[in-house]
Coordinates of C-alpha atoms in Angstrom, one line a residue:
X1 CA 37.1 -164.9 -5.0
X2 CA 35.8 -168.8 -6.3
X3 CA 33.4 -169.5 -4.2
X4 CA 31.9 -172.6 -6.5
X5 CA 34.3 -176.1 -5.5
X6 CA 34.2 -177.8 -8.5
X7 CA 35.8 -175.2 -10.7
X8 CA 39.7 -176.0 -10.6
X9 CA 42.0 -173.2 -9.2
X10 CA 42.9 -172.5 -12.9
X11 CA 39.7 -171.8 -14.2
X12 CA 39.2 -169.7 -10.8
X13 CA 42.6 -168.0 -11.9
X14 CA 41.4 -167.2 -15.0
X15 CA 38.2 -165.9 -14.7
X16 CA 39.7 -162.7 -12.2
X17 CA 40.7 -159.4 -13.9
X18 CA 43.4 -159.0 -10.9
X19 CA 47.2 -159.6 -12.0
X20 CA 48.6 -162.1 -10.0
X21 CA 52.4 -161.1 -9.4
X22 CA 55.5 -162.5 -7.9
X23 CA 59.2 -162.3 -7.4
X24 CA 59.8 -163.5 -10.7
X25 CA 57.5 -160.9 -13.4
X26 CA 56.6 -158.2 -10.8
X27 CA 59.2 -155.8 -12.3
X28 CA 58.7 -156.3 -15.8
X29 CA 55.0 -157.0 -15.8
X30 CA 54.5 -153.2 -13.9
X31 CA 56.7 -151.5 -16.0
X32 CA 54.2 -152.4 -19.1
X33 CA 51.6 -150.3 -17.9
X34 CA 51.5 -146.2 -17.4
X35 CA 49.7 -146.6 -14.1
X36 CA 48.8 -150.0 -12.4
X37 CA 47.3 -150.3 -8.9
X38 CA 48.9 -153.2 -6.7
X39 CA 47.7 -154.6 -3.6
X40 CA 50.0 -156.2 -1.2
X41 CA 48.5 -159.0 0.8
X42 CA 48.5 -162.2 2.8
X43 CA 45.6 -164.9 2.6
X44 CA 44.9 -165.4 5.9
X45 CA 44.2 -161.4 6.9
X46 CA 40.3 -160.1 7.5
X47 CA 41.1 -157.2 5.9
X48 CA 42.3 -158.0 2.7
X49 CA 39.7 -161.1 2.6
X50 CA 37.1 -158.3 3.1
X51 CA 38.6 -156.3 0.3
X52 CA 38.9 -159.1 -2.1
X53 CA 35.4 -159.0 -4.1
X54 CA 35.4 -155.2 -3.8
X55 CA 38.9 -155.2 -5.2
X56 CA 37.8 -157.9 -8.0
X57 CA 34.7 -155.7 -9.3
X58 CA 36.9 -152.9 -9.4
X59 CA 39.4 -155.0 -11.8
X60 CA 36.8 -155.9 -14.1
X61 CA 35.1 -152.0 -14.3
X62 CA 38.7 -150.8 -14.7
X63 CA 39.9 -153.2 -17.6
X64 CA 41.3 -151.2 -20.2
X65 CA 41.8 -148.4 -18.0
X66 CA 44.3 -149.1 -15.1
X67 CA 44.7 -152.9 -14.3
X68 CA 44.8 -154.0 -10.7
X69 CA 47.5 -156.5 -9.5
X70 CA 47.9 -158.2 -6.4
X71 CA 51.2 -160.0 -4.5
X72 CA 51.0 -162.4 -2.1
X73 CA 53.6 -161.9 0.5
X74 CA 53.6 -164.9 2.1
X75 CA 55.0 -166.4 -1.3
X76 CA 56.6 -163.1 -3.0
X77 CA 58.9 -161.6 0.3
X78 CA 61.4 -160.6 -1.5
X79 CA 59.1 -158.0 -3.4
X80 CA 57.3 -157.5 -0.5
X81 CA 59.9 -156.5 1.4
X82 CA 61.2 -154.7 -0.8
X83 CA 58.6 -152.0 -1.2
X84 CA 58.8 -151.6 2.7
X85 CA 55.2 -153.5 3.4
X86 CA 55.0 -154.3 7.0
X87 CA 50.6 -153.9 7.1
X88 CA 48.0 -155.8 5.1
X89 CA 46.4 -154.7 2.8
X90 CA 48.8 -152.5 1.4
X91 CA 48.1 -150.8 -1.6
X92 CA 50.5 -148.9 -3.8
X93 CA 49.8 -147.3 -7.3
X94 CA 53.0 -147.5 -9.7
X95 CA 53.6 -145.5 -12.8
X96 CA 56.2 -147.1 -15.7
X97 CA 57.3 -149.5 -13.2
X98 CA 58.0 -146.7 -10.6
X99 CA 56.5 -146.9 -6.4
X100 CA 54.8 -143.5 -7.2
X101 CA 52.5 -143.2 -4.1
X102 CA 51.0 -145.2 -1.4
X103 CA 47.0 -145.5 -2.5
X104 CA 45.0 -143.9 0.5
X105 CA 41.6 -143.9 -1.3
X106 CA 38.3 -145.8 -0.6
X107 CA 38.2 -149.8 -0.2
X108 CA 34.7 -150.4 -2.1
X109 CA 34.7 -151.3 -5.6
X110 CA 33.1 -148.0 -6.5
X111 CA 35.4 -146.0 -4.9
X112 CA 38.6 -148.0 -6.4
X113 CA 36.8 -147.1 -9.7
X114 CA 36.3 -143.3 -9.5
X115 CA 39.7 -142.8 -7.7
X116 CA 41.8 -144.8 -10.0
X117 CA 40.5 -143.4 -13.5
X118 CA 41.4 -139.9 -11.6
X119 CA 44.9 -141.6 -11.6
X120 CA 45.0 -142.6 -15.8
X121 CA 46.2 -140.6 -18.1
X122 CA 47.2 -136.7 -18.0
X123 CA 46.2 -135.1 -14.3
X124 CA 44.3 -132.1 -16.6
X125 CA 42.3 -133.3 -19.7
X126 CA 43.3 -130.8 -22.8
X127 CA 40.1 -129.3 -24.4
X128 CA 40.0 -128.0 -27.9
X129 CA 36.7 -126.7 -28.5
X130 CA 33.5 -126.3 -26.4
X131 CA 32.3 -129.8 -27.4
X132 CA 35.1 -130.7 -25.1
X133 CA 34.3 -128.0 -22.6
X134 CA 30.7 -129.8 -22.5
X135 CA 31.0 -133.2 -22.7
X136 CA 34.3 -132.6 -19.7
X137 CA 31.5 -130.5 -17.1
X138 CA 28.8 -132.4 -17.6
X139 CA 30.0 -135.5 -15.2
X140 CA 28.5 -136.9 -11.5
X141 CA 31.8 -134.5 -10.0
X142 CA 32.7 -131.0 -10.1
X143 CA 35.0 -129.7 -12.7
X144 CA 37.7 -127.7 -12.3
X145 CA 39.1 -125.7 -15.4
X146 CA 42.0 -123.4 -16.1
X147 CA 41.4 -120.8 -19.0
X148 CA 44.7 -119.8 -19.9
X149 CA 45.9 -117.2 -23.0
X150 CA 48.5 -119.6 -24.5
X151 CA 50.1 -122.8 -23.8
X152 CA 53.4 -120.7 -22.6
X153 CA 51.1 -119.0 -19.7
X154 CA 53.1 -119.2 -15.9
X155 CA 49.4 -119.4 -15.0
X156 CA 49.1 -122.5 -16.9
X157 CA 52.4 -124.3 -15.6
X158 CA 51.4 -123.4 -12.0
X159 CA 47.9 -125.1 -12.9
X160 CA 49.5 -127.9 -14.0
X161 CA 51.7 -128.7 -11.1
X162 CA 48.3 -128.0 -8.9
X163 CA 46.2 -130.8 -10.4
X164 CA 49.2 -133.3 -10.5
X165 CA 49.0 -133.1 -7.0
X166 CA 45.2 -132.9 -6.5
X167 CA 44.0 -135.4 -9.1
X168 CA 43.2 -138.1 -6.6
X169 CA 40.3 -136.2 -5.2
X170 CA 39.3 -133.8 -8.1
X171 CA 39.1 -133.5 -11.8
X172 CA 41.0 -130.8 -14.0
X173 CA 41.0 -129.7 -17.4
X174 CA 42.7 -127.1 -19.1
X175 CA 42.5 -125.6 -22.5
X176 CA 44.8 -122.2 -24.2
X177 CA 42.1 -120.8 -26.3
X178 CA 40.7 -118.3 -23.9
X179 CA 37.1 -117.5 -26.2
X180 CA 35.8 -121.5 -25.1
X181 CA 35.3 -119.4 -21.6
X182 CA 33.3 -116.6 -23.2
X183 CA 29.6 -117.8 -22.9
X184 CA 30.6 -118.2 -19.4
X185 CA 32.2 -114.8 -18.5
X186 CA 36.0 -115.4 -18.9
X187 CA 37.7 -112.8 -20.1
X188 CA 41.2 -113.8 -18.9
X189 CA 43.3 -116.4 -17.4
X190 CA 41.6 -117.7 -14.6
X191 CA 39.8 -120.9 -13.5
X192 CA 36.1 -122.0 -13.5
X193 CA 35.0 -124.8 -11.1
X194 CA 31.6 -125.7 -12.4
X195 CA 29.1 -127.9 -10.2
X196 CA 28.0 -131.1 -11.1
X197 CA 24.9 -130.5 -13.4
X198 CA 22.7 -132.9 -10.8
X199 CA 23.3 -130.5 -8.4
X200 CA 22.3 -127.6 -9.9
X201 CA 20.3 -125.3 -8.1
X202 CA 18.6 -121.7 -7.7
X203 CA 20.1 -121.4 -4.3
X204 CA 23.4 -121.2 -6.0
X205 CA 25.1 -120.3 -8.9
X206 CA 26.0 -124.0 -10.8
X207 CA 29.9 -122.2 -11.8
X208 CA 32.5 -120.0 -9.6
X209 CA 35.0 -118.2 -10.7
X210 CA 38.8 -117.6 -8.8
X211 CA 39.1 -113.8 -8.7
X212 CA 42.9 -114.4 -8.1
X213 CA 46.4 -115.2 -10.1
X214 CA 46.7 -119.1 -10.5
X215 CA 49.4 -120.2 -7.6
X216 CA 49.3 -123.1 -6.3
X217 CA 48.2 -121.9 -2.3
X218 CA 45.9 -119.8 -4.0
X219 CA 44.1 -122.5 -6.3
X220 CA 44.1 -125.3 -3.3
X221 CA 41.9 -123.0 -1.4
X222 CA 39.8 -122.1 -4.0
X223 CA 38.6 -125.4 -4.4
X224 CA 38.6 -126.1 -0.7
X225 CA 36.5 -123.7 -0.3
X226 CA 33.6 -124.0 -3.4
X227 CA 34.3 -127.6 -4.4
X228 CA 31.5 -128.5 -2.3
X229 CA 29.0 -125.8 -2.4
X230 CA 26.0 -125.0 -0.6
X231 CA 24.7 -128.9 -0.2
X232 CA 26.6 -131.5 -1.6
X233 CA 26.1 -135.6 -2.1
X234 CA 27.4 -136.6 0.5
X235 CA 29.2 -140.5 -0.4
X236 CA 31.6 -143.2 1.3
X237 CA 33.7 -142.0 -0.9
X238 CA 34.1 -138.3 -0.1
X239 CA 33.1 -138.9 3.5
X240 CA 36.6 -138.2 4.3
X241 CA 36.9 -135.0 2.8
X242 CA 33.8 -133.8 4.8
X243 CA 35.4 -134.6 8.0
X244 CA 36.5 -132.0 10.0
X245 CA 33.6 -129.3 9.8
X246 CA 30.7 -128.6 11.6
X247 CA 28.0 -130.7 9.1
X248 CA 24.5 -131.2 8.9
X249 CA 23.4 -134.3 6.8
X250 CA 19.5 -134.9 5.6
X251 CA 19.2 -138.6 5.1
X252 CA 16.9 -140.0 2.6
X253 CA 16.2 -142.1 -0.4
X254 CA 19.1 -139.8 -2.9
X255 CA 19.3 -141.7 -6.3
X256 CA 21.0 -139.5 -8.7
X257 CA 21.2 -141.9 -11.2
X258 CA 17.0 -142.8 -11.4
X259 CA 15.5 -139.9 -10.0
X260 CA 17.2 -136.7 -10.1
X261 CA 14.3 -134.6 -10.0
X262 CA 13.0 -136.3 -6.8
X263 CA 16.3 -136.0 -4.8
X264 CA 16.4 -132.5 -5.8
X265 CA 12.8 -132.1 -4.1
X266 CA 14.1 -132.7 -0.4
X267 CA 17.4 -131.1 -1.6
X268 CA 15.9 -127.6 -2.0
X269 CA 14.1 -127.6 0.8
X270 CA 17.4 -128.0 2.7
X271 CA 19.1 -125.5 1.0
X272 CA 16.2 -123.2 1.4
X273 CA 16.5 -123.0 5.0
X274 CA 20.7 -123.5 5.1
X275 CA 20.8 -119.8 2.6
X276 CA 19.3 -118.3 6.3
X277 CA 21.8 -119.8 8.6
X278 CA 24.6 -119.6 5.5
X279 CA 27.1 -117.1 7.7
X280 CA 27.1 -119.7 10.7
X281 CA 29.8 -121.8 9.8
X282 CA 27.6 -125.2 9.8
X283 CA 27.9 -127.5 6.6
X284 CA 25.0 -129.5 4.9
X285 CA 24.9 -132.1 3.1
X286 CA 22.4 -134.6 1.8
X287 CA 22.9 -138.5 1.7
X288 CA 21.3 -141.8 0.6
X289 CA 20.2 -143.6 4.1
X290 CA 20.4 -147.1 2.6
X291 CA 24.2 -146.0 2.2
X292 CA 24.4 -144.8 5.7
X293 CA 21.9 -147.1 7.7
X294 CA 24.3 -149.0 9.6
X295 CA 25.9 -145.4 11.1
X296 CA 22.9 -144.1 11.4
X297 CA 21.7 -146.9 13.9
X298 CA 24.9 -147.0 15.5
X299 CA 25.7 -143.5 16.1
X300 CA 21.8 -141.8 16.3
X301 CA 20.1 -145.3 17.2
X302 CA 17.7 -144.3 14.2
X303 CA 16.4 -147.6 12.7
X304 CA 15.0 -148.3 9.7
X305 CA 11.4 -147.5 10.4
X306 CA 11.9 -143.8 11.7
X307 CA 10.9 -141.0 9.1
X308 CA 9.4 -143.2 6.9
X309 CA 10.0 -141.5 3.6
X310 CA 11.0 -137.8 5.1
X311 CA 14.5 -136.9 6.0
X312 CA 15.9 -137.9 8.9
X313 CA 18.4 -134.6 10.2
X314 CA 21.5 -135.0 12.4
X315 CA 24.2 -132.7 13.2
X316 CA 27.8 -134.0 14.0
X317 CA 30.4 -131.2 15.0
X318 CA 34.1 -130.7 15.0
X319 CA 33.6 -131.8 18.7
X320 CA 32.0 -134.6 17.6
X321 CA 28.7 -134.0 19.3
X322 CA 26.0 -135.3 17.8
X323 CA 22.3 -134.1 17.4
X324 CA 19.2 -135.2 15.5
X325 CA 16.1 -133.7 14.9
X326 CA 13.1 -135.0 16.7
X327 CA 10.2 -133.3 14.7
X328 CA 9.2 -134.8 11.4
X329 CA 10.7 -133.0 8.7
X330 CA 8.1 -130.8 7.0
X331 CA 7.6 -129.8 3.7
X332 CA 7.6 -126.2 4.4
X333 CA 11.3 -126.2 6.4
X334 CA 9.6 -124.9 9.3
X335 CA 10.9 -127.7 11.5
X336 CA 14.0 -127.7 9.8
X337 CA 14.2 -123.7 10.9
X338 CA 13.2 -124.3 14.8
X339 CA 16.0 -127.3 14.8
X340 CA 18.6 -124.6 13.6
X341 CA 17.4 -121.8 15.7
X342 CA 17.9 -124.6 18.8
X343 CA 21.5 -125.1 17.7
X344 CA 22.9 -121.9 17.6
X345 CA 21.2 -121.1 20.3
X346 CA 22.4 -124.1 22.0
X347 CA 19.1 -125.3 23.4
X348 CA 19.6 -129.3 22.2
X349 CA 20.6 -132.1 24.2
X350 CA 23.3 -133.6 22.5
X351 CA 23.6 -137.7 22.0
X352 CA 25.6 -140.0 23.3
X353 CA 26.2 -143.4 23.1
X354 CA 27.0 -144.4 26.4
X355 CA 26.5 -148.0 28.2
X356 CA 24.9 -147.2 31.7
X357 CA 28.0 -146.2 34.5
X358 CA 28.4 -149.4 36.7
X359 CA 26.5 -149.1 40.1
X360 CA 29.6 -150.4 41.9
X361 CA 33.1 -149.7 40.2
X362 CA 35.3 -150.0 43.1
X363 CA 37.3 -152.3 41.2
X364 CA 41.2 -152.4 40.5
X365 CA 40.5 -150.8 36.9
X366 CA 37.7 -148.4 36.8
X367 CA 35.2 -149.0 34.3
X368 CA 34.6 -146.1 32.0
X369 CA 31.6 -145.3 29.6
X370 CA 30.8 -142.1 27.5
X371 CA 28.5 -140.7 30.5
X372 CA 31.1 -140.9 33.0
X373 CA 34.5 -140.0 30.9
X374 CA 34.1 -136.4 32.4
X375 CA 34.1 -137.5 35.9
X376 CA 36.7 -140.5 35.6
X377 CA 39.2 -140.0 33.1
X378 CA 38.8 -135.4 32.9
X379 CA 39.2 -135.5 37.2
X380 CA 41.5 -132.7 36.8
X381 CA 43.6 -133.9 40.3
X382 CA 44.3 -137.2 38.4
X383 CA 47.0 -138.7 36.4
X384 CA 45.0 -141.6 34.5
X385 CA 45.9 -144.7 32.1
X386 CA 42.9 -145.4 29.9
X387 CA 42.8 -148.3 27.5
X388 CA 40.4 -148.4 24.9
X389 CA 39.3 -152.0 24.1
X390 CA 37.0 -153.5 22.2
X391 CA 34.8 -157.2 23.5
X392 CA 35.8 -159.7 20.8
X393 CA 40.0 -158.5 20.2
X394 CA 42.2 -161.3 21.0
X395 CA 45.0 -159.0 22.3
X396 CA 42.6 -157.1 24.9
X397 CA 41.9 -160.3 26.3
X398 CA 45.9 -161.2 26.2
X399 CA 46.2 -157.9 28.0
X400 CA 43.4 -157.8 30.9
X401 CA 45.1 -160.0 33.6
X402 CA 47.9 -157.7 33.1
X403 CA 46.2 -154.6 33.2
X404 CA 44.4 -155.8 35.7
X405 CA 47.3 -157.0 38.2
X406 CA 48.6 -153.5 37.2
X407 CA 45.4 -151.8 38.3
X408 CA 45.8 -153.8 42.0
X409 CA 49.5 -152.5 42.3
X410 CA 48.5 -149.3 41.9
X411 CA 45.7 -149.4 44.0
X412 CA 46.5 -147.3 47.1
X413 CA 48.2 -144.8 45.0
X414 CA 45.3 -142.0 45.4
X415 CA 46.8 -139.9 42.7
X416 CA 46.5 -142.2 39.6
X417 CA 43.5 -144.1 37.9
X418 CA 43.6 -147.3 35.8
X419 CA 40.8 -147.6 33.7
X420 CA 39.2 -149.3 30.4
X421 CA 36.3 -148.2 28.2
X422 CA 34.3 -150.0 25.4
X423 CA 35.0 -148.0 22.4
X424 CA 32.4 -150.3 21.0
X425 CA 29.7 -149.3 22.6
X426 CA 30.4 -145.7 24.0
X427 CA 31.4 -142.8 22.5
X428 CA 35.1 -141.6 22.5
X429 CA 35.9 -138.4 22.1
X430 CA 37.4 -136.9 19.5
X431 CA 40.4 -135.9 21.2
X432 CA 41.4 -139.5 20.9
X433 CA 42.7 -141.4 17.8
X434 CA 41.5 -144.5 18.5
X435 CA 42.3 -146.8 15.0
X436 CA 42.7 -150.4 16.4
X437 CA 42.4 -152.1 19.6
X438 CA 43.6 -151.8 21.9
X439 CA 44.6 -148.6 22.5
X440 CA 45.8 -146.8 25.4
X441 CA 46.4 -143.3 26.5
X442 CA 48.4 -141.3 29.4
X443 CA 45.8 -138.3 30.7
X444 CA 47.8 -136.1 32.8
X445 CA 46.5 -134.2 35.9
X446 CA 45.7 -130.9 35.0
X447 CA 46.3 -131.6 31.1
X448 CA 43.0 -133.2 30.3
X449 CA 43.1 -131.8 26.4
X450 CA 46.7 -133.3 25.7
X451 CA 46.1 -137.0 26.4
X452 CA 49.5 -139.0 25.7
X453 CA 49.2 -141.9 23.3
X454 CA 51.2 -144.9 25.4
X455 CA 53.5 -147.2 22.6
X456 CA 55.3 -148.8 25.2
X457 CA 55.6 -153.1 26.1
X458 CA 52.3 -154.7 27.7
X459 CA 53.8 -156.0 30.3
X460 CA 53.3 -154.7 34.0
X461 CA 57.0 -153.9 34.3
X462 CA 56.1 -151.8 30.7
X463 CA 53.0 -150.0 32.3
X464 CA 54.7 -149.3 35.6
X465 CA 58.4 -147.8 34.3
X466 CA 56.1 -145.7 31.8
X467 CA 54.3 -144.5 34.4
X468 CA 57.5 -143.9 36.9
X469 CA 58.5 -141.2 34.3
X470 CA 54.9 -139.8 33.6
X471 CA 53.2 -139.6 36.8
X472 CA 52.6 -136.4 38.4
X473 CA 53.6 -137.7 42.1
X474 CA 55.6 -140.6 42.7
X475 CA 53.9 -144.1 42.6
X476 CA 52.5 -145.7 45.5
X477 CA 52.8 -149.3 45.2
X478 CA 50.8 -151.6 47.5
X479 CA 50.4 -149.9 50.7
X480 CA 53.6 -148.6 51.1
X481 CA 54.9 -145.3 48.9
X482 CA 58.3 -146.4 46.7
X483 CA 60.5 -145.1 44.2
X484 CA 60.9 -147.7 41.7

């Protein structure tokens, strides 16, 4: 983005790395290029004005790697709609001209970076010699590495096929001389996923080898299973990845790239005490809090003055409960050992983020917050419509008069609840996708862990037909019970 206002729009043109494509080059200018990364847009959407300088960094670190493009679709529709966008952003990587996948990886610069040089070139880097074995393992990520006994090896094709599909979260190499594998204990074909060197440890060993034949369901959970190890770095990037698990996360100042050995202090004593409570299927991980502040006040209301230098601890489960440690991390792990032995034994209070339950909600919508979900919306006798809404979206505000004349329809109907919550300020639970607001959800009497996700109209007529079909009893309207 120009932000300086004397510069013409042709000097601002020209000083960004980003292709700028339209209906009339698109085809042939993508084509050029082996793999080119193109982001679909329109000039007046947040998102895509959010991902802009991210997306303009990235261009400039990935010159002469993978070049980044970008269509305007309020200019270029008949690309646009060609490629079936119907969101903004949307990003799509190409190879020799080809839509070869829709790009799902992070939106910072960084991120764009390390996913899209995962994208250049071959999916497994050939190695010829054990200079190229060290210079391949020795990187900020895992390695993963076939040792095959010639280039004709099934092993080898099976391999192959594995990390064309995985090279957008992990990197591959593969050599056919089997004796590069012999200082580290390879006899025959198999592959080696070696830990990043930074995160080498005593608590673990820094390689792990797959004690089964190469297939590709065999070799996906192999590296489900190790890529991570013990403790990993814990990133925006690979966030996602991480999701999903039971995980512990020790937030402090991690710099990998200035001070290894001091991120490696706090690191061990984690891993220390995680070896004794290894068989109880938590995670760890740790993390820079700089990185993470914003989440960390948000979701733990821990602000930048708690801890001081020391880890901060929280747990987040599968549940999406939430814990943190309330003793100052000692050096020793003792504290870290009495938080765990709370855990398991499930002795903590858990968080929540909850606004406080109005003193009066005898309104036509109930009001819900994270301390009174259980009560409201889990009342096993009733059928209730939830909307999840956040304060500043334009289309909840379109929507509460409606809602709310829905909620006063329904209002003698002793069997059904209309509510909203504040996804903003409460916790939702996990049961519930909530993406974008607002979003609304059927909970069915006596169903409480299937909640419906409602895609019908906004209208009251919508809400009320929807609910005709859904309902457990038949509606009550006003005062009077009536089939509609």
């Amino acid at each position: 983005t120009c932000f300086v206002y004397f510069f013409n729009s042709l000097s601002c043109a020209s000083a960004s790395d980003v292709l700028e494509l339209g209906d009339s080059d698109f085809d042939y200018t993508v084509a050029e290029y082996e793999t080119v990364l193109v982001e679909f847009f329109a000039p007046w959407c947040g998102h895509c004005q959010q991902l802009a300088p991210e997306y303009e960094t990235a261009a400039t670190k990935l010159k002469g790697t993978v070049p980044l493009a970008k269509v305007d679709c309020t200019v270029n529709s008949e690309t646009c709609g060609r490629f079936g966008v119907n969101g903004y952003p949307t990003l799509k990587i190409f190879r020799n001209g080809e839509d070869f996948a829709a790009y799902d990886g992070p939106r910072s610069a960084d991120g764009i970076v390390s996913y899209m040089k995962k994208q250049a070139g071959p999916s497994s880097v050939p190695l010829h010699n054990e200079r190229d074995l060290d210079a391949f393992v020795n990187n900020f990520e895992a390695s993963v590495v076939g040792f095959f006994s010639g280039a004709d090896s099934s092993q080898m094709a099976e391999f192959l096929k594995v990390s064309s599909a995985m090279r957008d979260s992990h990197r591959f190499a593969h050599t056919a001389d089997l004796s590069l594998g012999l200082k580290h204990g390879v006899e025959s074909d198999t592959v080696v996923l070696f830990r990043p060197p930074r995160l080498n440890s005593k608590f673990e060993d820094s390689l792990v080898k797959s004690d089964e034949a190469v297939s590709t369901a065999s070799l996906r959970q192999f590296i489900r299973d190790n890529v991570f190890g013990l403790c990993p770095h814990l990133t925006a990037e690979n966030r996602e990845n991480m999701r999903g698990r039971d995980l512990l996360v020790a937030y402090y100042n991690v710099d990998y790239l200035r001070n290894i050995k001091g991120t490696n202090y706090w690191r061990n004593r984690v891993m220390k005490v995680a070896t004794q409570f290894q068989s109880q299927g938590l995670s760890y991980a740790v993390a820079n809090r700089a990185e993470f502040q914003e989440e960390l006040e948000e979701e733990f209301g821990l602000g930048l003055s708690d801890g001081g230098e020391l880890p901060l601890i929280t747990i987040r489960n599968r549940e999406g409960h939430k814990y943190s440690m309330q003793e100052e991390f000692t050096r020793d792990g003792k504290s870290l050992e009495r938080f765990l032995e709370d855990y398991f034994a499930g002795k903590l209070k858990r968080q929540v983020k909850s606004e406080a339950a109005p003193e009066n909600n005898d309104g036509p919508v109930k009001v819900v917050v994270a301390d009174n979900f259980e009560e409201i919306v889990n009342n096993p006798s009733k059928d209730v419509l939830v909307e999840f809404y956040a304060p500043w979206c334009g289309h909840c505000k379109t929507l509460e008069p409606k809602y709310t004349e829905l909620g006063e329809q329904l209002s003698a109907d002793t069997h059904i609840v209309i509510a909203k919550m504040d996804a903003t300020a409460n916790d939702v639970p996990t049961t519930y996708d909530v993406q974008g607001f607002p979003t609304i959800f059927f909970v069915p009497a006596g169903q409480k862990d299937q909640p419906r996700k409602y895609e019908g109209g906004r209208e009251v007529n919508d809400f009320l037909n929807y609910l005709k079909e859904e309902a457990t009893h038949p509606l009550v309207l006003g005062t009077a019970r009536e089939d509609l």
